[in-house]
Amino acid sequence: MSLNDQLLVALSMYGLPVLFGASVINSIGIPIPDAILLIAAGSYIQIGDMNQWWVLGVSILGAVIGDQIGYAIGYWGGRPLVARLGRLIGSQKRVSDAEALARRWGGFGIFFSRWLLTQLEAAINLASGIAEYPYGRFLLWDITGEILWVAAYVIIGRIFSDRVQDVIQLLVNLFWVEVGLVGAVIFGWILFRNLRGRQRREAAGEEEQADFPGEKGL
Amino acid sequence: MERPRLSLIILALGFIISLALVVIFTIRGLHAVSRGPVGEPIRPWMSVPYIAHSYRVPPRVLFQALGLPGDRRDWRPIATIAREQNRPVQDVIQILYRTVLENNPAFIPPTPAIPRPSETAP
């Protein structure tokens, strides 16, 4: 069984504690596909197996607690600890990028990383702690963003309650489409700059030849 | 004119592979959502009430087919049911496909390997 299947089996067997645990772990920065659990939970709500308010409450609480752990690690542990944890959440550069994003966008950075740029979520938690971003504002933006994230997936699960496997398949495919798009943009941009550089060098070479036309013949 | 360097060829390959990923997984994603009347495949994580909901058959008949009392509150995944009944999960999946076919003639199985009840008659 795949990891997705094992998580879904655990959700069917144990319910809310699995949702809570996955939300905490994912928010700390260990990648667990908690979106598929939320979609499945949405379907179970629709069928009558789970209570909507418990699902929303437990998932939001888990995600927010995970975010606070990340903030606390950044706040109390500071840069030395984050450098050691760098491998766990990606890389040191990722933390620096997130810190720059946190400084530049403040609350909006926190808000959007909860549900849109979710790859940056754990790094932004750490960066906000390191930068000593005001805790009250961090908590406010965090809770607002997590409510949106959890509610969106639960609603998707309720709408497509009889097609959970298809929606999961779609999410997996969308992940690879996203990887492909990022790759195409990065490779395309470097390729474009390289080709433009070559064209410039060639043009400069032709100009040189035009300035000294007789040189070759000599 | 300069000859293309190895780094340039690698970049071009990376670009082409990335675009291929986008195209392939977009098509696969569209295929997954545009299955039409074809049911989604039964997976080991699914519970009997979920399968009944997804394939529009009463849960009771699926429970009966698996030799279980028809309890709608039994949310065990079929992987667990198979383990407890000491049989491969694929056997349980086949039984469920056949039962769905018997009870919902409009259902189109996702794989041609599952014969309709009429096709299994001698």
mmCIF file of C-alpha atoms in Angstrom:
data_model
loop_
_atom_site.group_PDB
_atom_site.id
_atom_site.type_symbol
_atom_site.label_atom_id
_atom_site.label_comp_id
_atom_site.label_asym_id
_atom_site.label_seq_id
_atom_site.Cartn_x
_atom_site.Cartn_y
_atom_site.Cartn_z
ATOM 1 C CA MET A 1 0.000 0.000 0.000
ATOM 2 C CA SER A 2 1.170 3.529 -0.766
ATOM 3 C CA LEU A 3 1.690 6.126 1.980
ATOM 4 C CA ASN A 4 -1.550 7.817 0.903
ATOM 5 C CA ASP A 5 -3.461 4.540 1.253
ATOM 6 C CA GLN A 6 -1.910 3.838 4.664
ATOM 7 C CA LEU A 7 -2.879 7.292 5.920
ATOM 8 C CA LEU A 8 -6.432 6.835 4.654
ATOM 9 C CA VAL A 9 -6.643 3.422 6.329
ATOM 10 C CA ALA A 10 -5.489 5.050 9.588
ATOM 11 C CA LEU A 11 -8.116 7.787 9.157
ATOM 12 C CA SER A 12 -10.881 5.196 8.683
ATOM 13 C CA MET A 13 -9.686 3.255 11.729
ATOM 14 C CA TYR A 14 -8.882 6.012 14.208
ATOM 15 C CA GLY A 15 -10.562 9.173 12.857
ATOM 16 C CA LEU A 16 -9.889 12.532 14.498
ATOM 17 C CA PRO A 17 -6.568 11.732 16.266
ATOM 18 C CA VAL A 18 -5.061 10.903 12.854
ATOM 19 C CA LEU A 19 -6.293 14.219 11.419
ATOM 20 C CA PHE A 20 -4.864 16.083 14.399
ATOM 21 C CA GLY A 21 -1.499 14.302 14.283
ATOM 22 C CA ALA A 22 -1.090 14.765 10.526
ATOM 23 C CA SER A 23 -1.926 18.484 10.785
ATOM 24 C CA VAL A 24 0.630 19.052 13.578
ATOM 25 C CA ILE A 25 3.394 17.071 11.839
ATOM 26 C CA ASN A 26 2.793 18.736 8.475
ATOM 27 C CA SER A 27 2.792 22.234 9.967
ATOM 28 C CA ILE A 28 6.080 21.566 11.768
ATOM 29 C CA GLY A 29 7.594 20.908 8.349
ATOM 30 C CA ILE A 30 7.629 17.135 7.928
ATOM 31 C CA PRO A 31 5.794 16.578 4.631
ATOM 32 C CA ILE A 32 2.685 14.464 5.206
ATOM 33 C CA PRO A 33 -0.098 14.643 2.601
ATOM 34 C CA ASP A 34 -2.674 16.011 5.045
ATOM 35 C CA ALA A 35 -4.746 17.529 2.202
ATOM 36 C CA ILE A 36 -5.905 14.066 1.137
ATOM 37 C CA LEU A 37 -6.959 13.313 4.716
ATOM 38 C CA LEU A 38 -9.023 16.507 4.782
ATOM 39 C CA ILE A 39 -10.669 15.574 1.473
ATOM 40 C CA ALA A 40 -11.486 12.088 2.777
ATOM 41 C CA ALA A 41 -12.778 13.605 6.030
ATOM 42 C CA GLY A 42 -15.027 15.909 3.951
ATOM 43 C CA SER A 43 -16.428 12.833 2.231
ATOM 44 C CA TYR A 44 -16.986 11.069 5.580
ATOM 45 C CA ILE A 45 -18.845 14.157 6.837
ATOM 46 C CA GLN A 46 -21.091 13.997 3.783
ATOM 47 C CA ILE A 47 -21.809 10.295 4.346
ATOM 48 C CA GLY A 48 -22.467 10.850 8.039
ATOM 49 C CA ASP A 49 -19.443 9.183 9.601
ATOM 50 C CA MET A 50 -17.770 12.334 10.925
ATOM 51 C CA ASN A 51 -18.966 15.552 12.488
ATOM 52 C CA GLN A 52 -18.116 18.635 10.435
ATOM 53 C CA TRP A 53 -17.329 20.894 13.408
ATOM 54 C CA TRP A 54 -15.081 18.329 15.066
ATOM 55 C CA VAL A 55 -13.179 17.798 11.817
ATOM 56 C CA LEU A 56 -12.731 21.544 11.247
ATOM 57 C CA GLY A 57 -11.854 22.246 14.889
ATOM 58 C CA VAL A 58 -9.359 19.399 15.325
ATOM 59 C CA SER A 59 -7.626 20.011 11.969
ATOM 60 C CA ILE A 60 -7.318 23.781 12.475
ATOM 61 C CA LEU A 61 -6.111 23.274 16.058
ATOM 62 C CA GLY A 62 -3.496 20.732 14.932
ATOM 63 C CA ALA A 63 -2.218 22.978 12.138
ATOM 64 C CA VAL A 64 -2.051 26.040 14.412
ATOM 65 C CA ILE A 65 -0.219 24.099 17.169
ATOM 66 C CA GLY A 66 2.315 22.845 14.593
ATOM 67 C CA ASP A 67 2.854 26.425 13.419
ATOM 68 C CA GLN A 68 3.394 27.641 16.994
ATOM 69 C CA ILE A 69 6.031 24.928 17.503
ATOM 70 C CA GLY A 70 7.831 26.209 14.389
ATOM 71 C CA TYR A 71 7.594 29.817 15.590
ATOM 72 C CA ALA A 72 8.856 28.815 19.070
ATOM 73 C CA ILE A 73 11.829 26.921 17.588
ATOM 74 C CA GLY A 74 12.764 30.038 15.591
ATOM 75 C CA TYR A 75 12.160 32.370 18.541
ATOM 76 C CA TRP A 76 13.922 30.400 21.285
ATOM 77 C CA GLY A 77 16.407 28.394 19.242
ATOM 78 C CA GLY A 78 17.415 31.185 16.884
ATOM 79 C CA ARG A 79 19.705 30.812 13.899
ATOM 80 C CA PRO A 80 22.095 28.099 15.239
ATOM 81 C CA LEU A 81 19.267 25.649 15.824
ATOM 82 C CA VAL A 82 17.588 26.494 12.527
ATOM 83 C CA ALA A 83 20.874 25.844 10.703
ATOM 84 C CA ARG A 84 20.962 22.364 12.260
ATOM 85 C CA LEU A 85 17.313 21.776 11.327
ATOM 86 C CA GLY A 86 17.909 23.082 7.800
ATOM 87 C CA ARG A 87 18.048 19.616 6.351
ATOM 88 C CA LEU A 88 14.678 18.713 7.818
ATOM 89 C CA ILE A 89 12.732 21.530 6.204
ATOM 90 C CA GLY A 90 14.703 21.914 2.975
ATOM 91 C CA SER A 91 17.785 24.052 3.076
ATOM 92 C CA GLN A 92 19.336 27.082 4.705
ATOM 93 C CA LYS A 93 18.554 29.073 1.559
ATOM 94 C CA ARG A 94 14.885 28.177 1.904
ATOM 95 C CA VAL A 95 14.871 29.646 5.418
ATOM 96 C CA SER A 96 16.647 32.796 4.157
ATOM 97 C CA ASP A 97 14.108 33.118 1.323
ATOM 98 C CA ALA A 98 11.265 32.682 3.791
ATOM 99 C CA GLU A 99 12.810 35.246 6.135
ATOM 100 C CA ALA A 100 13.045 37.751 3.276
ATOM 101 C CA LEU A 101 9.439 36.968 2.338
ATOM 102 C CA ALA A 102 8.338 37.329 5.975
ATOM 103 C CA ARG A 103 10.082 40.711 6.286
ATOM 104 C CA ARG A 104 8.785 41.964 2.958
ATOM 105 C CA TRP A 105 5.201 40.778 3.216
ATOM 106 C CA GLY A 106 4.750 40.416 6.990
ATOM 107 C CA GLY A 107 1.251 39.191 7.803
ATOM 108 C CA PHE A 108 0.377 38.570 4.151
ATOM 109 C CA GLY A 109 3.417 36.245 3.877
ATOM 110 C CA ILE A 110 2.166 34.248 6.854
ATOM 111 C CA PHE A 111 -1.421 34.214 5.559
ATOM 112 C CA PHE A 112 -0.627 33.140 1.989
ATOM 113 C CA SER A 113 1.901 30.502 3.072
ATOM 114 C CA ARG A 114 -0.873 28.742 5.034
ATOM 115 C CA TRP A 115 -2.961 27.867 1.981
ATOM 116 C CA LEU A 116 -1.283 29.015 -1.251
ATOM 117 C CA LEU A 117 2.538 28.826 -0.981
ATOM 118 C CA THR A 118 2.325 25.955 1.463
ATOM 119 C CA GLN A 119 5.857 24.741 0.677
ATOM 120 C CA LEU A 120 7.090 27.830 2.541
ATOM 121 C CA GLU A 121 4.811 27.418 5.565
ATOM 122 C CA ALA A 122 7.275 25.692 7.935
ATOM 123 C CA ALA A 123 10.147 27.925 6.868
ATOM 124 C CA ILE A 124 8.059 31.083 7.402
ATOM 125 C CA ASN A 125 7.136 29.904 10.910
ATOM 126 C CA LEU A 126 10.822 29.592 11.758
ATOM 127 C CA ALA A 127 11.710 32.860 10.036
ATOM 128 C CA SER A 128 8.912 34.709 11.876
ATOM 129 C CA GLY A 129 10.263 33.397 15.185
ATOM 130 C CA ILE A 130 13.841 34.362 14.350
ATOM 131 C CA ALA A 131 12.749 37.818 13.173
ATOM 132 C CA GLU A 132 10.669 38.130 16.392
ATOM 133 C CA TYR A 133 7.583 38.989 14.363
ATOM 134 C CA PRO A 134 4.922 40.180 16.886
ATOM 135 C CA TYR A 135 3.348 36.996 18.249
ATOM 136 C CA GLY A 136 -0.239 38.284 18.420
ATOM 137 C CA ARG A 137 -0.176 39.272 14.739
ATOM 138 C CA PHE A 138 1.499 35.976 13.785
ATOM 139 C CA LEU A 139 -1.232 34.030 15.580
ATOM 140 C CA LEU A 140 -4.018 36.079 13.962
ATOM 141 C CA TRP A 141 -2.714 35.636 10.389
ATOM 142 C CA ASP A 142 -1.901 31.999 11.103
ATOM 143 C CA ILE A 143 -5.384 31.082 12.343
ATOM 144 C CA THR A 144 -7.046 32.994 9.470
ATOM 145 C CA GLY A 145 -4.927 31.204 6.851
ATOM 146 C CA GLU A 146 -5.347 27.752 8.409
ATOM 147 C CA ILE A 147 -9.140 28.155 8.582
ATOM 148 C CA LEU A 148 -9.133 28.881 4.845
ATOM 149 C CA TRP A 149 -6.835 25.918 4.061
ATOM 150 C CA VAL A 150 -8.752 23.374 6.130
ATOM 151 C CA ALA A 151 -12.213 24.605 5.090
ATOM 152 C CA ALA A 152 -11.302 24.593 1.377
ATOM 153 C CA TYR A 153 -10.233 20.938 1.383
ATOM 154 C CA VAL A 154 -13.123 19.797 3.560
ATOM 155 C CA ILE A 155 -15.572 21.528 1.184
ATOM 156 C CA ILE A 156 -13.881 19.852 -1.819
ATOM 157 C CA GLY A 157 -14.263 16.524 -0.007
ATOM 158 C CA ARG A 158 -17.940 17.176 0.639
ATOM 159 C CA ILE A 159 -18.641 18.210 -2.962
ATOM 160 C CA PHE A 160 -16.802 15.191 -4.421
ATOM 161 C CA SER A 161 -17.755 12.845 -1.591
ATOM 162 C CA ASP A 162 -18.256 9.872 -3.948
ATOM 163 C CA ARG A 163 -15.025 10.474 -5.887
ATOM 164 C CA VAL A 164 -12.336 10.784 -3.240
ATOM 165 C CA GLN A 165 -9.897 8.487 -5.062
ATOM 166 C CA ASP A 166 -10.293 10.502 -8.273
ATOM 167 C CA VAL A 167 -9.725 13.799 -6.434
ATOM 168 C CA ILE A 168 -6.615 12.371 -4.722
ATOM 169 C CA GLN A 169 -5.377 11.216 -8.118
ATOM 170 C CA LEU A 170 -6.014 14.706 -9.446
ATOM 171 C CA LEU A 171 -4.048 16.260 -6.556
ATOM 172 C CA VAL A 172 -1.112 13.921 -7.183
ATOM 173 C CA ASN A 173 -1.178 14.867 -10.869
ATOM 174 C CA LEU A 174 -1.428 18.571 -10.023
ATOM 175 C CA PHE A 175 1.642 18.219 -7.809
ATOM 176 C CA TRP A 176 3.659 16.902 -10.762
ATOM 177 C CA VAL A 177 2.220 19.589 -13.058
ATOM 178 C CA GLU A 178 3.441 22.137 -10.499
ATOM 179 C CA VAL A 179 6.902 20.501 -10.410
ATOM 180 C CA GLY A 180 6.985 20.561 -14.227
ATOM 181 C CA LEU A 181 5.955 24.220 -14.388
ATOM 182 C CA VAL A 182 8.592 25.271 -11.855
ATOM 183 C CA GLY A 183 11.205 23.233 -13.754
ATOM 184 C CA ALA A 184 10.144 24.693 -17.112
ATOM 185 C CA VAL A 185 10.347 28.259 -15.772
ATOM 186 C CA ILE A 186 13.784 27.717 -14.152
ATOM 187 C CA PHE A 187 15.319 25.788 -17.078
ATOM 188 C CA GLY A 188 13.638 28.086 -19.609
ATOM 189 C CA TRP A 189 14.933 31.226 -17.917
ATOM 190 C CA ILE A 190 18.544 29.962 -17.641
ATOM 191 C CA LEU A 191 18.387 28.693 -21.230
ATOM 192 C CA PHE A 192 17.044 32.037 -22.460
ATOM 193 C CA ARG A 193 19.834 33.939 -20.661
ATOM 194 C CA ASN A 194 22.469 31.582 -22.030
ATOM 195 C CA LEU A 195 21.213 31.870 -25.602
ATOM 196 C CA ARG A 196 20.974 35.647 -25.337
ATOM 197 C CA GLY A 197 24.552 35.760 -24.026
ATOM 198 C CA ARG A 198 25.728 33.648 -26.966
ATOM 199 C CA GLN A 199 23.917 35.901 -29.441
ATOM 200 C CA ARG A 200 25.543 38.968 -27.890
ATOM 201 C CA ARG A 201 28.983 37.375 -28.015
ATOM 202 C CA GLU A 202 28.435 36.404 -31.661
ATOM 203 C CA ALA A 203 27.195 39.912 -32.522
ATOM 204 C CA ALA A 204 30.218 41.441 -30.768
ATOM 205 C CA GLY A 205 32.507 39.071 -32.729
ATOM 206 C CA GLU A 206 30.914 40.102 -36.053
ATOM 207 C CA GLU A 207 31.287 43.781 -35.173
ATOM 208 C CA GLU A 208 34.945 43.199 -34.385
ATOM 209 C CA GLN A 209 35.392 41.577 -37.761
ATOM 210 C CA ALA A 210 33.555 44.470 -39.466
ATOM 211 C CA ASP A 211 35.889 46.970 -37.731
ATOM 212 C CA PHE A 212 38.979 45.123 -38.975
ATOM 213 C CA PRO A 213 37.904 43.548 -42.307
ATOM 214 C CA GLY A 214 41.390 43.111 -43.739
ATOM 215 C CA GLU A 215 42.893 41.321 -40.788
ATOM 216 C CA LYS A 216 41.969 37.792 -41.926
ATOM 217 C CA GLY A 217 43.388 38.309 -45.367
ATOM 218 C CA LEU A 218 46.724 39.430 -44.083
ATOM 219 C CA MET B 1 28.759 30.204 -35.010
ATOM 220 C CA GLU B 2 29.568 28.639 -31.584
ATOM 221 C CA ARG B 3 28.887 24.914 -31.145
ATOM 222 C CA PRO B 4 26.232 24.221 -28.462
ATOM 223 C CA ARG B 5 27.980 23.400 -25.169
ATOM 224 C CA LEU B 6 27.074 20.385 -23.032
ATOM 225 C CA SER B 7 25.537 22.626 -20.340
ATOM 226 C CA LEU B 8 23.238 24.145 -22.955
ATOM 227 C CA ILE B 9 22.126 20.709 -24.126
ATOM 228 C CA ILE B 10 21.424 19.660 -20.502
ATOM 229 C CA LEU B 11 19.390 22.851 -19.949
ATOM 230 C CA ALA B 12 17.381 22.223 -23.112
ATOM 231 C CA LEU B 13 16.754 18.620 -22.037
ATOM 232 C CA GLY B 14 15.647 19.796 -18.575
ATOM 233 C CA PHE B 15 13.271 22.285 -20.189
ATOM 234 C CA ILE B 16 11.804 19.658 -22.529
ATOM 235 C CA ILE B 17 11.405 17.084 -19.721
ATOM 236 C CA SER B 18 9.698 19.702 -17.511
ATOM 237 C CA LEU B 19 7.261 20.564 -20.307
ATOM 238 C CA ALA B 20 6.635 16.852 -20.873
ATOM 239 C CA LEU B 21 5.815 16.482 -17.155
ATOM 240 C CA VAL B 22 3.293 19.332 -17.432
ATOM 241 C CA VAL B 23 1.624 17.838 -20.520
ATOM 242 C CA ILE B 24 1.577 14.211 -19.303
ATOM 243 C CA PHE B 25 0.251 14.955 -15.817
ATOM 244 C CA THR B 26 -2.293 17.502 -17.093
ATOM 245 C CA ILE B 27 -3.699 14.818 -19.409
ATOM 246 C CA ARG B 28 -3.666 12.230 -16.594
ATOM 247 C CA GLY B 29 -5.368 14.692 -14.235
ATOM 248 C CA LEU B 30 -8.073 15.511 -16.782
ATOM 249 C CA HIS B 31 -8.547 11.799 -17.399
ATOM 250 C CA ALA B 32 -9.000 11.204 -13.663
ATOM 251 C CA VAL B 33 -11.760 13.801 -13.354
ATOM 252 C CA SER B 34 -13.491 13.100 -16.669
ATOM 253 C CA ARG B 35 -14.095 9.424 -16.029
ATOM 254 C CA GLY B 36 -17.774 9.988 -16.745
ATOM 255 C CA PRO B 37 -20.042 7.111 -15.716
ATOM 256 C CA VAL B 38 -17.075 4.797 -15.036
ATOM 257 C CA GLY B 39 -16.684 4.172 -11.297
ATOM 258 C CA GLU B 40 -13.424 4.911 -9.506
ATOM 259 C CA PRO B 41 -11.284 1.906 -8.652
ATOM 260 C CA ILE B 42 -11.975 0.237 -5.297
ATOM 261 C CA ARG B 43 -8.908 0.686 -3.083
ATOM 262 C CA PRO B 44 -7.849 -1.052 0.155
ATOM 263 C CA TRP B 45 -8.366 2.156 2.213
ATOM 264 C CA MET B 46 -12.064 2.394 1.350
ATOM 265 C CA SER B 47 -14.706 1.385 3.879
ATOM 266 C CA VAL B 48 -17.872 -0.489 2.926
ATOM 267 C CA PRO B 49 -20.181 2.523 3.567
ATOM 268 C CA TYR B 50 -17.905 4.714 1.400
ATOM 269 C CA ILE B 51 -17.940 2.170 -1.443
ATOM 270 C CA ALA B 52 -21.731 1.936 -1.132
ATOM 271 C CA HIS B 53 -21.982 5.738 -1.319
ATOM 272 C CA SER B 54 -19.563 5.980 -4.237
ATOM 273 C CA TYR B 55 -21.246 3.213 -6.281
ATOM 274 C CA ARG B 56 -24.794 4.017 -5.226
ATOM 275 C CA VAL B 57 -25.723 0.656 -3.768
ATOM 276 C CA PRO B 58 -27.166 -0.073 -0.303
ATOM 277 C CA PRO B 59 -24.354 -0.741 2.233
ATOM 278 C CA ARG B 60 -26.304 -3.733 3.515
ATOM 279 C CA VAL B 61 -25.793 -5.776 0.316
ATOM 280 C CA LEU B 62 -22.040 -5.152 0.338
ATOM 281 C CA PHE B 63 -21.760 -6.169 4.002
ATOM 282 C CA GLN B 64 -23.798 -9.295 3.260
ATOM 283 C CA ALA B 65 -21.560 -10.181 0.304
ATOM 284 C CA LEU B 66 -18.578 -10.089 2.664
ATOM 285 C CA GLY B 67 -20.404 -12.183 5.237
ATOM 286 C CA LEU B 68 -20.689 -9.306 7.717
ATOM 287 C CA PRO B 69 -23.712 -8.022 9.621
ATOM 288 C CA GLY B 70 -25.014 -4.951 7.790
ATOM 289 C CA ASP B 71 -23.897 -2.265 10.189
ATOM 290 C CA ARG B 72 -23.589 1.160 8.659
ATOM 291 C CA ARG B 73 -21.330 2.223 11.547
ATOM 292 C CA ASP B 74 -18.665 -0.309 10.571
ATOM 293 C CA TRP B 75 -16.078 2.048 9.076
ATOM 294 C CA ARG B 76 -13.204 -0.414 8.909
ATOM 295 C CA PRO B 77 -11.256 -0.190 5.648
ATOM 296 C CA ILE B 78 -11.553 -3.270 3.445
ATOM 297 C CA ALA B 79 -7.802 -3.908 3.956
ATOM 298 C CA THR B 80 -8.571 -4.516 7.644
ATOM 299 C CA ILE B 81 -11.658 -6.612 6.859
ATOM 300 C CA ALA B 82 -9.579 -8.770 4.478
ATOM 301 C CA ARG B 83 -6.861 -9.222 7.115
ATOM 302 C CA GLU B 84 -9.413 -10.207 9.765
ATOM 303 C CA GLN B 85 -11.071 -12.655 7.342
ATOM 304 C CA ASN B 86 -7.671 -14.061 6.466
ATOM 305 C CA ARG B 87 -7.922 -13.520 2.715
ATOM 306 C CA PRO B 88 -6.165 -11.302 0.162
ATOM 307 C CA VAL B 89 -7.614 -7.803 -0.208
ATOM 308 C CA GLN B 90 -7.863 -8.380 -3.974
ATOM 309 C CA ASP B 91 -10.420 -11.153 -3.305
ATOM 310 C CA VAL B 92 -12.509 -8.747 -1.239
ATOM 311 C CA ILE B 93 -12.268 -6.131 -4.005
ATOM 312 C CA GLN B 94 -13.431 -8.649 -6.626
ATOM 313 C CA ILE B 95 -16.411 -9.672 -4.450
ATOM 314 C CA LEU B 96 -17.374 -6.011 -4.015
ATOM 315 C CA TYR B 97 -17.110 -5.280 -7.765
ATOM 316 C CA ARG B 98 -19.375 -8.238 -8.554
ATOM 317 C CA THR B 99 -21.899 -7.229 -5.895
ATOM 318 C CA VAL B 100 -21.969 -3.658 -7.167
ATOM 319 C CA LEU B 101 -22.526 -4.939 -10.725
ATOM 320 C CA GLU B 102 -25.432 -7.105 -9.554
ATOM 321 C CA ASN B 103 -27.096 -4.250 -7.713
ATOM 322 C CA ASN B 104 -26.374 -1.280 -9.949
ATOM 323 C CA PRO B 105 -26.640 -2.191 -13.659
ATOM 324 C CA ALA B 106 -25.704 1.391 -14.602
ATOM 325 C CA PHE B 107 -22.295 0.975 -12.970
ATOM 326 C CA ILE B 108 -19.376 0.682 -15.345
ATOM 327 C CA PRO B 109 -16.365 -1.000 -13.695
ATOM 328 C CA PRO B 110 -13.036 0.813 -14.082
ATOM 329 C CA THR B 111 -11.258 -2.250 -15.382
ATOM 330 C CA PRO B 112 -12.407 -4.601 -18.158
ATOM 331 C CA ALA B 113 -11.115 -7.543 -16.099
ATOM 332 C CA ILE B 114 -14.314 -7.539 -14.008
ATOM 333 C CA PRO B 115 -17.007 -9.405 -15.965
ATOM 334 C CA ARG B 116 -20.667 -8.451 -15.662
ATOM 335 C CA PRO B 117 -22.844 -11.114 -13.946
ATOM 336 C CA SER B 118 -24.503 -12.014 -17.262
ATOM 337 C CA GLU B 119 -21.069 -12.576 -18.806
ATOM 338 C CA THR B 120 -20.095 -15.061 -16.116
ATOM 339 C CA ALA B 121 -23.122 -17.302 -16.823
ATOM 340 C CA PRO B 122 -22.203 -20.517 -18.701
#
